[in-house]
Amino acid sequence: MGYEALKQRVCEANKAISRAGLAILTWGNASEVDRAAGLFAIKPSGVDYDVLTPDDIVLVSVESGERVEGELSPSSDSATHAELYRCFAGVGGIVHTHSCAATAWAQARRGIPCLGTTHADHFYGEVPCTRALTREEVEGAYELNTGKVIVAHFEKHGLDAAQMPAVLVACHGPFVWGTNAAAAVTSGITLEEVARMAQLTFELAPEVGPVDDHLLDKHFLRKHGAEAYYGQRG
Amino acid sequence: MGYEALKQRVCEANKAISRAGLAILTWGNASEVDRAAGLFAIKPSGVDYDVLTPDDIVLVSVESGERVEGELSPSSDSATHAELYRCFAGVGGIVHTHSCAATAWAQARRGIPCLGTTHADHFYGEVPCTRALTREEVEGAYELNTGKVIVAHFEKHGLDAAQMPAVLVACHGPFVWGTNAAAAVTSGITLEEVARMAQLTFELAPEVGPVDDHLLDKHFLRKHGAEAYYGQRG
Amino acid sequence: MGYEALKQRVCEANKAISRAGLAILTWGNASEVDRAAGLFAIKPSGVDYDVLTPDDIVLVSVESGERVEGELSPSSDSATHAELYRCFAGVGGIVHTHSCAATAWAQARRGIPCLGTTHADHFYGEVPCTRALTREEVEGAYELNTGKVIVAHFEKHGLDAAQMPAVLVACHGPFVWGTNAAAAVTSGITLEEVARMAQLTFELAPEVGPVDDHLLDKHFLRKHGAEAYYGQRG
Amino acid sequence: MGYEALKQRVCEANKAISRAGLAILTWGNASEVDRAAGLFAIKPSGVDYDVLTPDDIVLVSVESGERVEGELSPSSDSATHAELYRCFAGVGGIVHTHSCAATAWAQARRGIPCLGTTHADHFYGEVPCTRALTREEVEGAYELNTGKVIVAHFEKHGLDAAQMPAVLVACHGPFVWGTNAAAAVTSGITLEEVARMAQLTFELAPEVGPVDDHLLDKHFLRKHGAEAYYGQRG
């Protein structure tokens, strides 16, 4: 008891990734964390979005990655979510999909450079692409190791998860996040659109480079910085 | 009071850019000017299209670019709209979006040449792409300067806003216009389709050039010239 | 009177091209001919598909291309339709659109080769692309001359309109036809899909050639020949 | 009598391929086999999906490929389905479409390499593309020979239909399968998405190779192997 609102939000976020075209069949999952309780709510594995109900949502321990409540098995990607919640303190919700355009970049093993203000409004620089996992990482605790490779990439490149709410796992696809599950869905929608635009841009201008830092700063910070002025302020 | 019809039209135009797929999330805004009153009505910043009502629409002074009525903050792009209304006398409505195909051209920093009659029916020649804004322009009055760069591009190249109701701002995206907000939406829909077609055309024939002037004249003028014969005439 | 059923079918065909995504805004028109009466029914110019009613449909003389019944002005492309009805005896319905993929081929000034059975099921060989019209043809009776250029292309290349129910007019877009207006819509839907597939195919295999004649014959003739066996036979 | 449930499932599977965008017009068919009865149920030829009812579904002998029940003519591709049911013992349902992205690969006469986990989750390696049929094969029992070419390709390359539920027939399009008709539809949806992703990937990275075997094994076997752990287990 006590997690009904959380399960309701996570159920809705999972339906939202289907409605937004980010996931077909059962190819995606959304979660949201309750930091105080040390658990997160996540989609059960292999269940269709249109029959999903809040009661189906599974609760998983952040620390162990193990199920703590729910009849169904949690998403097979739960260990990745758990690792990201453990290491990225400000993250409140996570979405994983195989959305088409973003996955194409992951399969090409390329990060998505910031080519315009659409990108700069949400992602503070190039959306990174990790290395592929090694044989040992794949044959071992694969989903946990996926999380570890993401975190290591952010640490190695000095990336801040609060300013870069997305990553492409090479040969796999995107993980995105936000302050809660709904915000993570917004990151997923934005990433897919930015990936599509960047693909078209490179077809028109293969040699194009990222935007100037002053434009990136302006757009990211007018929405996300301390002096943000986009949207309605209290 | 007295602006209910104007707000209603602007509300509807904002919903139309969402329905037409020109804007996802909150990535676009439409406005319409009342020249006699010296103000324009525009979408509030960061509000979802599906919950938008006419009462949410904000009134902004053409001269100052400042809000003159409305509880919500106007679109962060209001200063760009104001500058365009000040300098392009015949413009009655403006739409700004990040529609995917048009934005790809803006990110590629290329104008869209007139490759066929679909384009020539609406745009009298190549849809121009501005230069990128300088550091000073970005760090200063950014949205106002965006408008200034557009106007300067039109002046420098002798373009007539009545015959070229669209521009791509480099590294950013399209601004389009028309005699009112609904006409501006039509310009946006047309630009997006023309951008998509031109991209496909260049993939099939990288060396293709613009259509002959006589075909451009024929198509543009049969719809827009003094002797236009497309559509229903009074 | 007596043309209610014809107008009803033509109204429905025009709505169908919008529903099928072949035409946005008012960018397309469908017609159907009554050979005995020497007239065809066609969409009025510039009217939205969703408000179109059978009463709006205009009757035009095949011989003169002039309106013979209806309050509204007929489509500006009526003279092209009339020319095709005069010269292609077996054609019962015609559709003109600016559908995106087919128009891209027209803008690239390339015919669409038969790359597979999807194409061969409907079009007996490469969908041809005409030459561009000359200045004189454009500045003169433009829409009539568009029809003449199509007919001349078919004559010059020995094409049979019954076996090739589509053409691309260079720098413009597709005209398609069939035994009635509904069949012409089917030709338009098929052409658009075949155009999209061919574009993707050339991106994957720029050097690919058309299918063998025996495959083309098999597929076209199993649906359209004297010994056709596709579909339900009486 | 006794086949009502089978016909119902096959009717629904045919509607599903239309809804999923795998088939426009009448360009696809789904079937499901009753191994004990030695027959399969399949769509009638040339009937629109939206008017299709279970009573329209035709029963065909697996052994002879001939109709054994039903008023309508079965799909012209029935002989291909029959051959696949005869030779691929574990297959319970088959779908044939001309879905756009997969057909483009078939027209390019290329198999689709496994470029990521989306592919590896469903197809155990490269989705194969057959050779084109010879003149004799096309002019003879064409649809039967299409099945024979598929089977010969699988035998020659040591492919297991249970692990590779899809094939591209060169110059034609995809055939996909599964344990029943609904599973075959899932294979078709997955193939189309994987084909689209692979096309985009090659545009971004023309030199990219297939994923490592350990990643392929991990993803395919976590969903399909003896120790599968994706989805809900009994």
JSON list of N, CA, C and O in Angstrom, two decimals, chain C residues 30-61:
[
{"chain": "C", "resi": 30, "resn": "ALA", "atom": "N", "xyz": [-9.46, 14.53, -58.42]},
{"chain": "C", "resi": 30, "resn": "ALA", "atom": "CA", "xyz": [-9.87, 13.29, -59.07]},
{"chain": "C", "resi": 30, "resn": "ALA", "atom": "C", "xyz": [-11.06, 13.60, -59.98]},
{"chain": "C", "resi": 30, "resn": "ALA", "atom": "O", "xyz": [-11.87, 14.47, -59.66]},
{"chain": "C", "resi": 31, "resn": "SER", "atom": "N", "xyz": [-11.12, 12.87, -61.09]},
{"chain": "C", "resi": 31, "resn": "SER", "atom": "CA", "xyz": [-12.24, 13.02, -62.01]},
{"chain": "C", "resi": 31, "resn": "SER", "atom": "C", "xyz": [-12.66, 11.66, -62.54]},
{"chain": "C", "resi": 31, "resn": "SER", "atom": "O", "xyz": [-11.91, 10.69, -62.43]},
{"chain": "C", "resi": 32, "resn": "GLU", "atom": "N", "xyz": [-13.86, 11.61, -63.09]},
{"chain": "C", "resi": 32, "resn": "GLU", "atom": "CA", "xyz": [-14.34, 10.40, -63.77]},
{"chain": "C", "resi": 32, "resn": "GLU", "atom": "C", "xyz": [-15.16, 10.83, -64.98]},
{"chain": "C", "resi": 32, "resn": "GLU", "atom": "O", "xyz": [-15.89, 11.83, -64.91]},
{"chain": "C", "resi": 33, "resn": "VAL", "atom": "N", "xyz": [-15.01, 10.09, -66.05]},
{"chain": "C", "resi": 33, "resn": "VAL", "atom": "CA", "xyz": [-15.64, 10.48, -67.31]},
{"chain": "C", "resi": 33, "resn": "VAL", "atom": "C", "xyz": [-16.92, 9.68, -67.56]},
{"chain": "C", "resi": 33, "resn": "VAL", "atom": "O", "xyz": [-17.04, 8.53, -67.16]},
{"chain": "C", "resi": 34, "resn": "ASP", "atom": "N", "xyz": [-17.88, 10.33, -68.21]},
{"chain": "C", "resi": 34, "resn": "ASP", "atom": "CA", "xyz": [-19.05, 9.65, -68.77]},
{"chain": "C", "resi": 34, "resn": "ASP", "atom": "C", "xyz": [-18.88, 9.74, -70.29]},
{"chain": "C", "resi": 34, "resn": "ASP", "atom": "O", "xyz": [-19.15, 10.78, -70.89]},
{"chain": "C", "resi": 35, "resn": "ARG", "atom": "N", "xyz": [-18.39, 8.66, -70.87]},
{"chain": "C", "resi": 35, "resn": "ARG", "atom": "CA", "xyz": [-18.02, 8.70, -72.30]},
{"chain": "C", "resi": 35, "resn": "ARG", "atom": "C", "xyz": [-19.24, 8.97, -73.18]},
{"chain": "C", "resi": 35, "resn": "ARG", "atom": "O", "xyz": [-19.16, 9.71, -74.16]},
{"chain": "C", "resi": 36, "resn": "ALA", "atom": "N", "xyz": [-20.38, 8.37, -72.81]},
{"chain": "C", "resi": 36, "resn": "ALA", "atom": "CA", "xyz": [-21.58, 8.55, -73.64]},
{"chain": "C", "resi": 36, "resn": "ALA", "atom": "C", "xyz": [-22.02, 10.01, -73.64]},
{"chain": "C", "resi": 36, "resn": "ALA", "atom": "O", "xyz": [-22.44, 10.55, -74.68]},
{"chain": "C", "resi": 37, "resn": "ALA", "atom": "N", "xyz": [-21.89, 10.65, -72.49]},
{"chain": "C", "resi": 37, "resn": "ALA", "atom": "CA", "xyz": [-22.34, 12.04, -72.37]},
{"chain": "C", "resi": 37, "resn": "ALA", "atom": "C", "xyz": [-21.28, 13.03, -72.83]},
{"chain": "C", "resi": 37, "resn": "ALA", "atom": "O", "xyz": [-21.58, 14.23, -72.99]},
{"chain": "C", "resi": 38, "resn": "GLY", "atom": "N", "xyz": [-20.06, 12.55, -73.02]},
{"chain": "C", "resi": 38, "resn": "GLY", "atom": "CA", "xyz": [-19.00, 13.45, -73.47]},
{"chain": "C", "resi": 38, "resn": "GLY", "atom": "C", "xyz": [-18.58, 14.45, -72.41]},
{"chain": "C", "resi": 38, "resn": "GLY", "atom": "O", "xyz": [-18.09, 15.54, -72.72]},
{"chain": "C", "resi": 39, "resn": "LEU", "atom": "N", "xyz": [-18.70, 14.08, -71.14]},
{"chain": "C", "resi": 39, "resn": "LEU", "atom": "CA", "xyz": [-18.28, 15.01, -70.09]},
{"chain": "C", "resi": 39, "resn": "LEU", "atom": "C", "xyz": [-17.63, 14.24, -68.93]},
{"chain": "C", "resi": 39, "resn": "LEU", "atom": "O", "xyz": [-17.76, 13.02, -68.83]},
{"chain": "C", "resi": 40, "resn": "PHE", "atom": "N", "xyz": [-16.90, 14.97, -68.14]},
{"chain": "C", "resi": 40, "resn": "PHE", "atom": "CA", "xyz": [-16.34, 14.36, -66.93]},
{"chain": "C", "resi": 40, "resn": "PHE", "atom": "C", "xyz": [-16.64, 15.24, -65.72]},
{"chain": "C", "resi": 40, "resn": "PHE", "atom": "O", "xyz": [-16.86, 16.45, -65.86]},
{"chain": "C", "resi": 41, "resn": "ALA", "atom": "N", "xyz": [-16.69, 14.57, -64.57]},
{"chain": "C", "resi": 41, "resn": "ALA", "atom": "CA", "xyz": [-16.95, 15.25, -63.30]},
{"chain": "C", "resi": 41, "resn": "ALA", "atom": "C", "xyz": [-15.63, 15.42, -62.58]},
{"chain": "C", "resi": 41, "resn": "ALA", "atom": "O", "xyz": [-14.80, 14.49, -62.55]},
{"chain": "C", "resi": 42, "resn": "ILE", "atom": "N", "xyz": [-15.40, 16.60, -62.00]},
{"chain": "C", "resi": 42, "resn": "ILE", "atom": "CA", "xyz": [-14.10, 16.89, -61.38]},
{"chain": "C", "resi": 42, "resn": "ILE", "atom": "C", "xyz": [-14.28, 17.79, -60.17]},
{"chain": "C", "resi": 42, "resn": "ILE", "atom": "O", "xyz": [-15.29, 18.49, -60.04]},
{"chain": "C", "resi": 43, "resn": "LYS", "atom": "N", "xyz": [-13.30, 17.75, -59.31]},
{"chain": "C", "resi": 43, "resn": "LYS", "atom": "CA", "xyz": [-13.29, 18.58, -58.11]},
{"chain": "C", "resi": 43, "resn": "LYS", "atom": "C", "xyz": [-13.26, 20.06, -58.47]},
{"chain": "C", "resi": 43, "resn": "LYS", "atom": "O", "xyz": [-12.57, 20.45, -59.41]},
{"chain": "C", "resi": 44, "resn": "PRO", "atom": "N", "xyz": [-13.96, 20.90, -57.72]},
{"chain": "C", "resi": 44, "resn": "PRO", "atom": "CA", "xyz": [-13.78, 22.34, -57.89]},
{"chain": "C", "resi": 44, "resn": "PRO", "atom": "C", "xyz": [-12.40, 22.76, -57.39]},
{"chain": "C", "resi": 44, "resn": "PRO", "atom": "O", "xyz": [-11.80, 22.09, -56.55]},
{"chain": "C", "resi": 45, "resn": "SER", "atom": "N", "xyz": [-11.93, 23.87, -57.87]},
{"chain": "C", "resi": 45, "resn": "SER", "atom": "CA", "xyz": [-10.59, 24.36, -57.54]},
{"chain": "C", "resi": 45, "resn": "SER", "atom": "C", "xyz": [-10.53, 24.89, -56.10]},
{"chain": "C", "resi": 45, "resn": "SER", "atom": "O", "xyz": [-11.42, 25.63, -55.67]},
{"chain": "C", "resi": 46, "resn": "GLY", "atom": "N", "xyz": [-9.51, 24.47, -55.36]},
{"chain": "C", "resi": 46, "resn": "GLY", "atom": "CA", "xyz": [-9.22, 25.12, -54.08]},
{"chain": "C", "resi": 46, "resn": "GLY", "atom": "C", "xyz": [-10.19, 24.85, -52.95]},
{"chain": "C", "resi": 46, "resn": "GLY", "atom": "O", "xyz": [-10.18, 25.58, -51.96]},
{"chain": "C", "resi": 47, "resn": "VAL", "atom": "N", "xyz": [-11.04, 23.82, -53.05]},
{"chain": "C", "resi": 47, "resn": "VAL", "atom": "CA", "xyz": [-11.98, 23.50, -51.98]},
{"chain": "C", "resi": 47, "resn": "VAL", "atom": "C", "xyz": [-11.39, 22.38, -51.11]},
{"chain": "C", "resi": 47, "resn": "VAL", "atom": "O", "xyz": [-10.84, 21.41, -51.62]},
{"chain": "C", "resi": 48, "resn": "ASP", "atom": "N", "xyz": [-11.53, 22.52, -49.79]},
{"chain": "C", "resi": 48, "resn": "ASP", "atom": "CA", "xyz": [-11.01, 21.49, -48.88]},
{"chain": "C", "resi": 48, "resn": "ASP", "atom": "C", "xyz": [-11.76, 20.18, -49.03]},
{"chain": "C", "resi": 48, "resn": "ASP", "atom": "O", "xyz": [-12.98, 20.16, -49.21]},
{"chain": "C", "resi": 49, "resn": "TYR", "atom": "N", "xyz": [-11.03, 19.08, -48.89]},
{"chain": "C", "resi": 49, "resn": "TYR", "atom": "CA", "xyz": [-11.64, 17.75, -49.07]},
{"chain": "C", "resi": 49, "resn": "TYR", "atom": "C", "xyz": [-12.71, 17.47, -48.02]},
{"chain": "C", "resi": 49, "resn": "TYR", "atom": "O", "xyz": [-13.70, 16.82, -48.30]},
{"chain": "C", "resi": 50, "resn": "ASP", "atom": "N", "xyz": [-12.52, 17.96, -46.82]},
{"chain": "C", "resi": 50, "resn": "ASP", "atom": "CA", "xyz": [-13.45, 17.56, -45.76]},
{"chain": "C", "resi": 50, "resn": "ASP", "atom": "C", "xyz": [-14.78, 18.29, -45.81]},
{"chain": "C", "resi": 50, "resn": "ASP", "atom": "O", "xyz": [-15.73, 17.87, -45.15]},
{"chain": "C", "resi": 51, "resn": "VAL", "atom": "N", "xyz": [-14.85, 19.35, -46.58]},
{"chain": "C", "resi": 51, "resn": "VAL", "atom": "CA", "xyz": [-16.15, 20.02, -46.72]},
{"chain": "C", "resi": 51, "resn": "VAL", "atom": "C", "xyz": [-16.77, 19.76, -48.10]},
{"chain": "C", "resi": 51, "resn": "VAL", "atom": "O", "xyz": [-17.87, 20.23, -48.39]},
{"chain": "C", "resi": 52, "resn": "LEU", "atom": "N", "xyz": [-16.07, 19.03, -48.92]},
{"chain": "C", "resi": 52, "resn": "LEU", "atom": "CA", "xyz": [-16.54, 18.77, -50.29]},
{"chain": "C", "resi": 52, "resn": "LEU", "atom": "C", "xyz": [-17.80, 17.90, -50.27]},
{"chain": "C", "resi": 52, "resn": "LEU", "atom": "O", "xyz": [-17.87, 16.91, -49.54]},
{"chain": "C", "resi": 53, "resn": "THR", "atom": "N", "xyz": [-18.80, 18.29, -51.06]},
{"chain": "C", "resi": 53, "resn": "THR", "atom": "CA", "xyz": [-20.02, 17.48, -51.21]},
{"chain": "C", "resi": 53, "resn": "THR", "atom": "C", "xyz": [-20.23, 17.19, -52.69]},
{"chain": "C", "resi": 53, "resn": "THR", "atom": "O", "xyz": [-19.68, 17.89, -53.56]},
{"chain": "C", "resi": 54, "resn": "PRO", "atom": "N", "xyz": [-21.03, 16.17, -53.00]},
{"chain": "C", "resi": 54, "resn": "PRO", "atom": "CA", "xyz": [-21.30, 15.86, -54.41]},
{"chain": "C", "resi": 54, "resn": "PRO", "atom": "C", "xyz": [-21.84, 17.07, -55.19]},
{"chain": "C", "resi": 54, "resn": "PRO", "atom": "O", "xyz": [-21.55, 17.21, -56.39]},
{"chain": "C", "resi": 55, "resn": "ASP", "atom": "N", "xyz": [-22.60, 17.91, -54.53]},
{"chain": "C", "resi": 55, "resn": "ASP", "atom": "CA", "xyz": [-23.14, 19.08, -55.23]},
{"chain": "C", "resi": 55, "resn": "ASP", "atom": "C", "xyz": [-22.06, 20.05, -55.68]},
{"chain": "C", "resi": 55, "resn": "ASP", "atom": "O", "xyz": [-22.30, 20.88, -56.58]},
{"chain": "C", "resi": 56, "resn": "ASP", "atom": "N", "xyz": [-20.89, 20.00, -55.03]},
{"chain": "C", "resi": 56, "resn": "ASP", "atom": "CA", "xyz": [-19.80, 20.91, -55.41]},
{"chain": "C", "resi": 56, "resn": "ASP", "atom": "C", "xyz": [-19.09, 20.45, -56.69]},
{"chain": "C", "resi": 56, "resn": "ASP", "atom": "O", "xyz": [-18.35, 21.24, -57.29]},
{"chain": "C", "resi": 57, "resn": "ILE", "atom": "N", "xyz": [-19.26, 19.18, -57.03]},
{"chain": "C", "resi": 57, "resn": "ILE", "atom": "CA", "xyz": [-18.52, 18.62, -58.16]},
{"chain": "C", "resi": 57, "resn": "ILE", "atom": "C", "xyz": [-18.97, 19.29, -59.47]},
{"chain": "C", "resi": 57, "resn": "ILE", "atom": "O", "xyz": [-20.16, 19.53, -59.67]},
{"chain": "C", "resi": 58, "resn": "VAL", "atom": "N", "xyz": [-18.00, 19.58, -60.33]},
{"chain": "C", "resi": 58, "resn": "VAL", "atom": "CA", "xyz": [-18.25, 20.34, -61.55]},
{"chain": "C", "resi": 58, "resn": "VAL", "atom": "C", "xyz": [-18.22, 19.39, -62.75]},
{"chain": "C", "resi": 58, "resn": "VAL", "atom": "O", "xyz": [-17.41, 18.47, -62.79]},
{"chain": "C", "resi": 59, "resn": "LEU", "atom": "N", "xyz": [-19.12, 19.62, -63.72]},
{"chain": "C", "resi": 59, "resn": "LEU", "atom": "CA", "xyz": [-19.10, 18.83, -64.96]},
{"chain": "C", "resi": 59, "resn": "LEU", "atom": "C", "xyz": [-18.41, 19.63, -66.06]},
{"chain": "C", "resi": 59, "resn": "LEU", "atom": "O", "xyz": [-18.69, 20.82, -66.23]},
{"chain": "C", "resi": 60, "resn": "VAL", "atom": "N", "xyz": [-17.52, 18.97, -66.77]},
{"chain": "C", "resi": 60, "resn": "VAL", "atom": "CA", "xyz": [-16.70, 19.62, -67.78]},
{"chain": "C", "resi": 60, "resn": "VAL", "atom": "C", "xyz": [-16.80, 18.83, -69.09]},
{"chain": "C", "resi": 60, "resn": "VAL", "atom": "O", "xyz": [-16.82, 17.59, -69.08]},
{"chain": "C", "resi": 61, "resn": "SER", "atom": "N", "xyz": [-16.85, 19.53, -70.18]},
{"chain": "C", "resi": 61, "resn": "SER", "atom": "CA", "xyz": [-16.91, 18.89, -71.50]},
{"chain": "C", "resi": 61, "resn": "SER", "atom": "C", "xyz": [-15.57, 18.25, -71.85]},
{"chain": "C", "resi": 61, "resn": "SER", "atom": "O", "xyz": [-14.52, 18.90, -71.73]}
]
